[in-house]
Amino acid sequence: DGAVEQALAVLTSGGLSRSEAARAAILEAERAHRRARLRAEAEALRDDPEDVAASRQLAAEMDDARA
């Protein structure tokens, strides 16, 4: 694929080997995937009325315990 070869050429132009560039790209893709998964989980919790209520209840209990 021409686009992949071009991207690989850019990544290796700084001295990385093809293997190092591929490894770095795989690790970055995994980090991006993990961030997206965590973001989706956080958004689901934010949009869950029961979870929001439980969080507010816990915060109120913690405030009471500090008082």
MMTF fields as JSON, N, C-alpha, C and O atoms, coordinates in Angstrom:
{
  "mmtfVersion": "1.0.0",
  "mmtfProducer": "UNKNOWN",
  "numBonds": 267,
  "numAtoms": 268,
  "numGroups": 67,
  "numChains": 1,
  "numModels": 1,
  "chainsPerModel": [1],
  "groupsPerChain": [67],
  "chainIdList": ["A"],
  "bondAtomList": [4, 2, 8, 6, 12, 10, 16, 14, 20, 18, 24, 22, 28, 26, 32, 30, 36, 34, 40, 38, 44, 42, 48, 46, 52, 50, 56, 54, 60, 58, 64, 62, 68, 66, 72, 70, 76, 74, 80, 78, 84, 82, 88, 86, 92, 90, 96, 94, 100, 98, 104, 102, 108, 106, 112, 110, 116, 114, 120, 118, 124, 122, 128, 126, 132, 130, 136, 134, 140, 138, 144, 142, 148, 146, 152, 150, 156, 154, 160, 158, 164, 162, 168, 166, 172, 170, 176, 174, 180, 178, 184, 182, 188, 186, 192, 190, 196, 194, 200, 198, 204, 202, 208, 206, 212, 210, 216, 214, 220, 218, 224, 222, 228, 226, 232, 230, 236, 234, 240, 238, 244, 242, 248, 246, 252, 250, 256, 254, 260, 258, 264, 262],
  "bondOrderList": [1, 1, 1, 1, 1, 1, 1, 1, 1, 1, 1, 1, 1, 1, 1, 1, 1, 1, 1, 1, 1, 1, 1, 1, 1, 1, 1, 1, 1, 1, 1, 1, 1, 1, 1, 1, 1, 1, 1, 1, 1, 1, 1, 1, 1, 1, 1, 1, 1, 1, 1, 1, 1, 1, 1, 1, 1, 1, 1, 1, 1, 1, 1, 1, 1, 1],
  "groupList": [{"groupName": "ASP", "atomNameList": ["N", "CA", "C", "O"], "elementList": ["N", "C", "C", "O"], "formalChargeList": [0, 0, 0, 0], "bondAtomList": [1, 0, 2, 1, 3, 2], "bondOrderList": [1, 1, 2], "singleLetterCode": "D", "chemCompType": "L-PEPTIDE LINKING"}, {"groupName": "GLY", "atomNameList": ["N", "CA", "C", "O"], "elementList": ["N", "C", "C", "O"], "formalChargeList": [0, 0, 0, 0], "bondAtomList": [1, 0, 2, 1, 3, 2], "bondOrderList": [1, 1, 2], "singleLetterCode": "G", "chemCompType": "PEPTIDE LINKING"}, {"groupName": "ALA", "atomNameList": ["N", "CA", "C", "O"], "elementList": ["N", "C", "C", "O"], "formalChargeList": [0, 0, 0, 0], "bondAtomList": [1, 0, 2, 1, 3, 2], "bondOrderList": [1, 1, 2], "singleLetterCode": "A", "chemCompType": "L-PEPTIDE LINKING"}, {"groupName": "VAL", "atomNameList": ["N", "CA", "C", "O"], "elementList": ["N", "C", "C", "O"], "formalChargeList": [0, 0, 0, 0], "bondAtomList": [1, 0, 2, 1, 3, 2], "bondOrderList": [1, 1, 2], "singleLetterCode": "V", "chemCompType": "L-PEPTIDE LINKING"}, {"groupName": "GLU", "atomNameList": ["N", "CA", "C", "O"], "elementList": ["N", "C", "C", "O"], "formalChargeList": [0, 0, 0, 0], "bondAtomList": [1, 0, 2, 1, 3, 2], "bondOrderList": [1, 1, 2], "singleLetterCode": "E", "chemCompType": "L-PEPTIDE LINKING"}, {"groupName": "GLN", "atomNameList": ["N", "CA", "C", "O"], "elementList": ["N", "C", "C", "O"], "formalChargeList": [0, 0, 0, 0], "bondAtomList": [1, 0, 2, 1, 3, 2], "bondOrderList": [1, 1, 2], "singleLetterCode": "Q", "chemCompType": "L-PEPTIDE LINKING"}, {"groupName": "LEU", "atomNameList": ["N", "CA", "C", "O"], "elementList": ["N", "C", "C", "O"], "formalChargeList": [0, 0, 0, 0], "bondAtomList": [1, 0, 2, 1, 3, 2], "bondOrderList": [1, 1, 2], "singleLetterCode": "L", "chemCompType": "L-PEPTIDE LINKING"}, {"groupName": "THR", "atomNameList": ["N", "CA", "C", "O"], "elementList": ["N", "C", "C", "O"], "formalChargeList": [0, 0, 0, 0], "bondAtomList": [1, 0, 2, 1, 3, 2], "bondOrderList": [1, 1, 2], "singleLetterCode": "T", "chemCompType": "L-PEPTIDE LINKING"}, {"groupName": "SER", "atomNameList": ["N", "CA", "C", "O"], "elementList": ["N", "C", "C", "O"], "formalChargeList": [0, 0, 0, 0], "bondAtomList": [1, 0, 2, 1, 3, 2], "bondOrderList": [1, 1, 2], "singleLetterCode": "S", "chemCompType": "L-PEPTIDE LINKING"}, {"groupName": "ARG", "atomNameList": ["N", "CA", "C", "O"], "elementList": ["N", "C", "C", "O"], "formalChargeList": [0, 0, 0, 0], "bondAtomList": [1, 0, 2, 1, 3, 2], "bondOrderList": [1, 1, 2], "singleLetterCode": "R", "chemCompType": "L-PEPTIDE LINKING"}, {"groupName": "ILE", "atomNameList": ["N", "CA", "C", "O"], "elementList": ["N", "C", "C", "O"], "formalChargeList": [0, 0, 0, 0], "bondAtomList": [1, 0, 2, 1, 3, 2], "bondOrderList": [1, 1, 2], "singleLetterCode": "I", "chemCompType": "L-PEPTIDE LINKING"}, {"groupName": "HIS", "atomNameList": ["N", "CA", "C", "O"], "elementList": ["N", "C", "C", "O"], "formalChargeList": [0, 0, 0, 0], "bondAtomList": [1, 0, 2, 1, 3, 2], "bondOrderList": [1, 1, 2], "singleLetterCode": "H", "chemCompType": "L-PEPTIDE LINKING"}, {"groupName": "PRO", "atomNameList": ["N", "CA", "C", "O"], "elementList": ["N", "C", "C", "O"], "formalChargeList": [0, 0, 0, 0], "bondAtomList": [1, 0, 2, 1, 3, 2], "bondOrderList": [1, 1, 2], "singleLetterCode": "P", "chemCompType": "L-PEPTIDE LINKING"}, {"groupName": "MET", "atomNameList": ["N", "CA", "C", "O"], "elementList": ["N", "C", "C", "O"], "formalChargeList": [0, 0, 0, 0], "bondAtomList": [1, 0, 2, 1, 3, 2], "bondOrderList": [1, 1, 2], "singleLetterCode": "M", "chemCompType": "L-PEPTIDE LINKING"}],
  "groupTypeList": [0, 1, 2, 3, 4, 5, 2, 6, 2, 3, 6, 7, 8, 1, 1, 6, 8, 9, 8, 4, 2, 2, 9, 2, 2, 10, 6, 4, 2, 4, 9, 2, 11, 9, 9, 2, 9, 6, 9, 2, 4, 2, 4, 2, 6, 9, 0, 0, 12, 4, 0, 3, 2, 2, 8, 9, 5, 6, 2, 2, 4, 13, 0, 0, 2, 9, 2],
  "groupIdList": [1, 2, 3, 4, 5, 6, 7, 8, 9, 10, 11, 12, 13, 14, 15, 16, 17, 18, 19, 20, 21, 22, 23, 24, 25, 26, 27, 28, 29, 30, 31, 32, 33, 34, 35, 36, 37, 38, 39, 40, 41, 42, 43, 44, 45, 46, 47, 48, 49, 50, 51, 52, 53, 54, 55, 56, 57, 58, 59, 60, 61, 62, 63, 64, 65, 66, 67],
  "secStructList": [7, 2, 2, 2, 2, 2, 2, 2, 2, 2, 2, 2, 6, 6, 6, 7, 7, 2, 2, 2, 2, 2, 2, 2, 2, 2, 2, 2, 2, 2, 2, 2, 2, 2, 2, 2, 2, 2, 2, 2, 2, 2, 2, 2, 2, 2, 6, 7, 2, 2, 2, 2, 2, 2, 2, 2, 2, 2, 2, 2, 2, 2, 2, 2, 2, 2, 7],
  "xCoordList": [0.855, 0.0, 0.901, 1.796, 0.668, 1.506, 1.481, 2.514, 0.31, 0.203, 0.999, 1.627, 0.969, 1.712, 3.211, 3.963, 3.646, 5.066, 5.535, 6.637, 4.706, 5.063, 5.156, 6.099, 4.199, 4.222, 5.442, 6.08, 5.762, 6.925, 8.212, 9.141, 8.261, 9.433, 9.601, 10.72, 8.504, 8.562, 9.062, 9.934, 8.508, 8.89, 10.343, 10.985, 10.86, 12.241, 13.246, 14.452, 12.776, 13.689, 14.548, 15.61, 14.105, 14.867, 15.864, 16.509, 16.0, 16.978, 16.401, 17.145, 15.084, 14.471, 14.525, 14.417, 14.695, 14.592, 13.111, 12.242, 12.834, 11.441, 10.806, 9.641, 11.572, 11.069, 10.758, 9.718, 11.648, 11.417, 10.21, 9.411, 10.081, 8.941, 7.633, 6.632, 7.648, 6.451, 6.105, 4.936, 7.116, 6.898, 6.301, 5.335, 6.868, 6.366, 4.928, 4.103, 4.621, 3.264, 2.267, 1.15, 2.67, 1.787, 1.521, 0.38, 2.574, 2.391, 1.518, 0.671, 1.706, 0.872, -0.581, -1.499, -0.793, -2.16, -2.832, -4.018, -2.084, -2.649, -2.994, -4.044, -2.133, -2.422, -3.669, -4.514, -3.778, -4.95, -6.217, -7.262, -6.106, -7.249, -7.655, -8.842, -6.661, -6.945, -7.596, -8.555, -7.071, -7.665, -9.108, -9.977, -9.367, -10.73, -11.669, -12.812, -11.175, -12.0, -12.301, -13.439, -11.296, -11.515, -12.443, -13.287, -12.281, -13.163, -14.604, -15.516, -14.818, -16.173, -16.765, -17.948, -15.937, -16.411, -16.778, -17.806, -15.941, -16.229, -17.495, -18.299, -17.681, -18.898, -20.13, -21.179, -20.015, -21.151, -21.514, -22.692, -20.493, -20.758, -21.364, -22.288, -20.835, -21.357, -22.824, -23.6, -23.197, -24.563, -25.501, -26.67, -25.006, -25.818, -26.381, -25.639, -27.687, -28.273, -28.063, -27.87, -28.099, -27.9, -26.471, -26.255, -25.503, -24.113, -23.862, -23.135, -24.458, -24.308, -24.906, -24.308, -26.06, -26.698, -25.84, -25.687, -25.284, -24.433, -23.177, -22.739, -22.602, -21.416, -21.74, -20.966, -22.88, -23.284, -23.547, -23.186, -24.171, -24.446, -23.135, -22.997, -22.182, -20.89, -20.173, -19.583, -20.219, -19.594, -20.239, -19.545, -21.559, -22.261, -21.874, -21.679, -21.762, -21.362, -19.945, -19.665, -19.051, -17.677, -17.634, -16.877, -18.452, -18.538, -19.026, -18.495, -20.034, -20.566, -19.502, -19.405, -18.727, -17.698, -16.584, -15.979, -16.315, -15.287, -15.767, -14.967, -17.075, -17.643, -17.617, -18.058],
  "yCoordList": [-1.171, 0.0, 1.235, 1.355, 2.129, 3.314, 4.242, 4.79, 4.423, 5.318, 4.784, 5.551, 3.47, 2.858, 2.992, 3.315, 2.748, 2.886, 4.318, 4.552, 5.269, 6.681, 7.026, 7.695, 6.58, 6.832, 6.174, 6.759, 4.966, 4.27, 5.003, 5.068, 5.552, 6.33, 7.559, 7.903, 8.212, 9.384, 8.955, 9.605, 7.854, 7.391, 6.934, 7.081, 6.387, 5.897, 6.956, 6.727, 8.102, 9.145, 9.717, 10.283, 9.577, 10.08, 9.083, 9.352, 7.939, 6.961, 5.692, 4.751, 5.646, 4.417, 3.336, 3.618, 2.1, 0.991, 0.755, 1.257, 0.001, -0.339, -1.075, -0.849, -1.949, -2.707, -1.79, -1.937, -0.851, 0.092, 0.978, 1.259, 1.414, 2.25, 1.469, 2.001, 0.21, -0.62, -0.848, -0.773, -1.127, -1.342, -0.089, -0.18, 1.073, 2.326, 2.572, 3.016, 2.287, 2.502, 1.562, 1.964, 0.317, -0.647, -0.21, -0.243, 0.2, 0.648, 1.893, 2.002, 2.826, 4.032, 3.677, 4.247, 2.749, 2.323, 1.689, 1.914, 0.9, 0.275, 1.33, 1.242, 2.328, 3.404, 4.176, 4.508, 4.459, 5.177, 4.347, 4.877, 3.045, 2.146, 2.138, 2.198, 2.063, 2.06, 3.372, 3.367, 4.506, 5.805, 5.884, 6.375, 5.406, 5.446, 4.576, 4.952, 3.412, 2.513, 3.139, 3.076, 3.745, 4.397, 5.598, 5.838, 6.355, 7.504, 7.043, 7.656, 5.965, 5.442, 4.96, 5.168, 4.313, 3.848, 5.026, 4.999, 6.061, 7.25, 7.937, 8.392, 8.016, 8.649, 7.837, 8.404, 6.508, 5.662, 5.858, 5.919, 5.955, 6.195, 7.574, 7.741, 8.564, 9.93, 9.993, 10.765, 9.189, 9.22, 8.25, 8.14, 7.549, 6.582, 7.278, 7.554, 7.562, 8.293, 7.594, 8.261, 6.282, 5.549, 5.73, 5.904, 5.69, 5.872, 7.297, 7.517, 8.256, 9.661, 9.85, 10.519, 9.279, 9.404, 8.756, 9.313, 7.589, 6.908, 7.725, 7.799, 8.332, 9.174, 10.386, 10.765, 10.986, 12.148, 11.754, 12.48, 10.609, 10.114, 9.867, 10.245, 9.242, 8.975, 10.282, 10.397, 11.252, 12.549, 13.217, 13.806, 13.132, 13.726, 13.019, 13.669, 11.697, 10.948, 11.315, 11.433, 11.496, 11.879, 13.268, 13.518, 14.188, 15.534, 15.484, 16.176, 14.668, 14.532, 13.959, 14.378, 13.021, 12.391, 13.382, 13.286, 14.322, 15.332, 16.422, 17.085, 16.589, 17.684, 17.389, 18.211],
  "zCoordList": [0.0, 0.0, 0.0, 0.837, -0.918, -1.072, 0.126, 0.51, 0.717, 1.871, 3.058, 3.788, 3.245, 4.346, 4.101, 5.02, 2.878, 2.551, 2.753, 3.251, 2.371, 2.541, 4.037, 4.461, 4.817, 6.258, 6.897, 7.772, 6.459, 6.985, 6.629, 7.434, 5.427, 5.023, 5.916, 6.296, 6.248, 7.133, 8.51, 9.088, 9.039, 10.367, 10.441, 11.481, 9.363, 9.367, 8.938, 9.024, 8.482, 8.018, 9.138, 8.876, 10.368, 11.504, 12.058, 13.072, 11.412, 11.853, 12.452, 12.729, 12.658, 13.163, 12.095, 10.902, 12.538, 11.592, 11.296, 12.009, 10.257, 9.938, 11.117, 11.444, 11.747, 12.881, 14.06, 14.702, 14.35, 15.449, 15.159, 16.052, 13.913, 13.545, 13.679, 14.159, 13.253, 13.37, 14.839, 15.219, 15.668, 17.097, 17.737, 18.494, 17.438, 17.997, 17.558, 18.357, 16.3, 15.793, 16.467, 16.792, 16.675, 17.344, 18.78, 19.241, 19.487, 20.874, 20.942, 21.829, 20.029, 20.009, 19.694, 20.283, 18.778, 18.445, 19.66, 19.898, 20.429, 21.619, 22.656, 23.291, 22.843, 23.8, 23.378, 24.21, 22.088, 21.585, 21.806, 22.183, 21.565, 21.771, 23.245, 23.566, 24.141, 25.579, 26.008, 26.778, 25.506, 25.846, 25.366, 26.088, 24.156, 23.614, 24.443, 24.703, 24.854, 25.664, 27.021, 27.488, 27.664, 28.95, 28.821, 29.685, 27.731, 27.494, 27.339, 27.895, 26.586, 26.39, 27.712, 27.981, 28.535, 29.839, 30.731, 31.407, 30.736, 31.553, 31.075, 31.89, 29.77, 29.243, 29.598, 29.905, 29.561, 29.928, 31.397, 31.748, 32.255, 33.677, 33.889, 34.685, 33.167, 33.292, 32.884, 33.448, 31.915, 31.386, 32.103, 31.734, 33.119, 33.864, 35.108, 36.051, 35.116, 36.248, 37.594, 38.61, 37.609, 38.862, 39.37, 40.569, 38.464, 38.867, 39.339, 40.308, 38.658, 39.063, 40.452, 41.294, 40.697, 42.006, 43.09, 44.177, 42.8, 43.771, 44.06, 45.208, 43.043, 43.235, 44.089, 44.969, 43.825, 44.627, 46.074, 47.0, 46.26, 47.614, 48.352, 49.516, 47.689, 48.312, 48.657, 49.731, 47.767, 48.037, 49.237, 50.065, 49.341, 50.479, 51.774, 52.801, 51.731, 52.918, 53.335, 54.528, 52.373, 52.694, 53.297, 54.235, 52.757, 53.317, 54.76, 55.628, 55.005, 56.363, 57.314, 58.468, 56.833, 57.672, 58.018, 59.086, 57.129, 57.375, 58.336, 58.996, 58.399, 59.22, 60.689, 61.492]
}
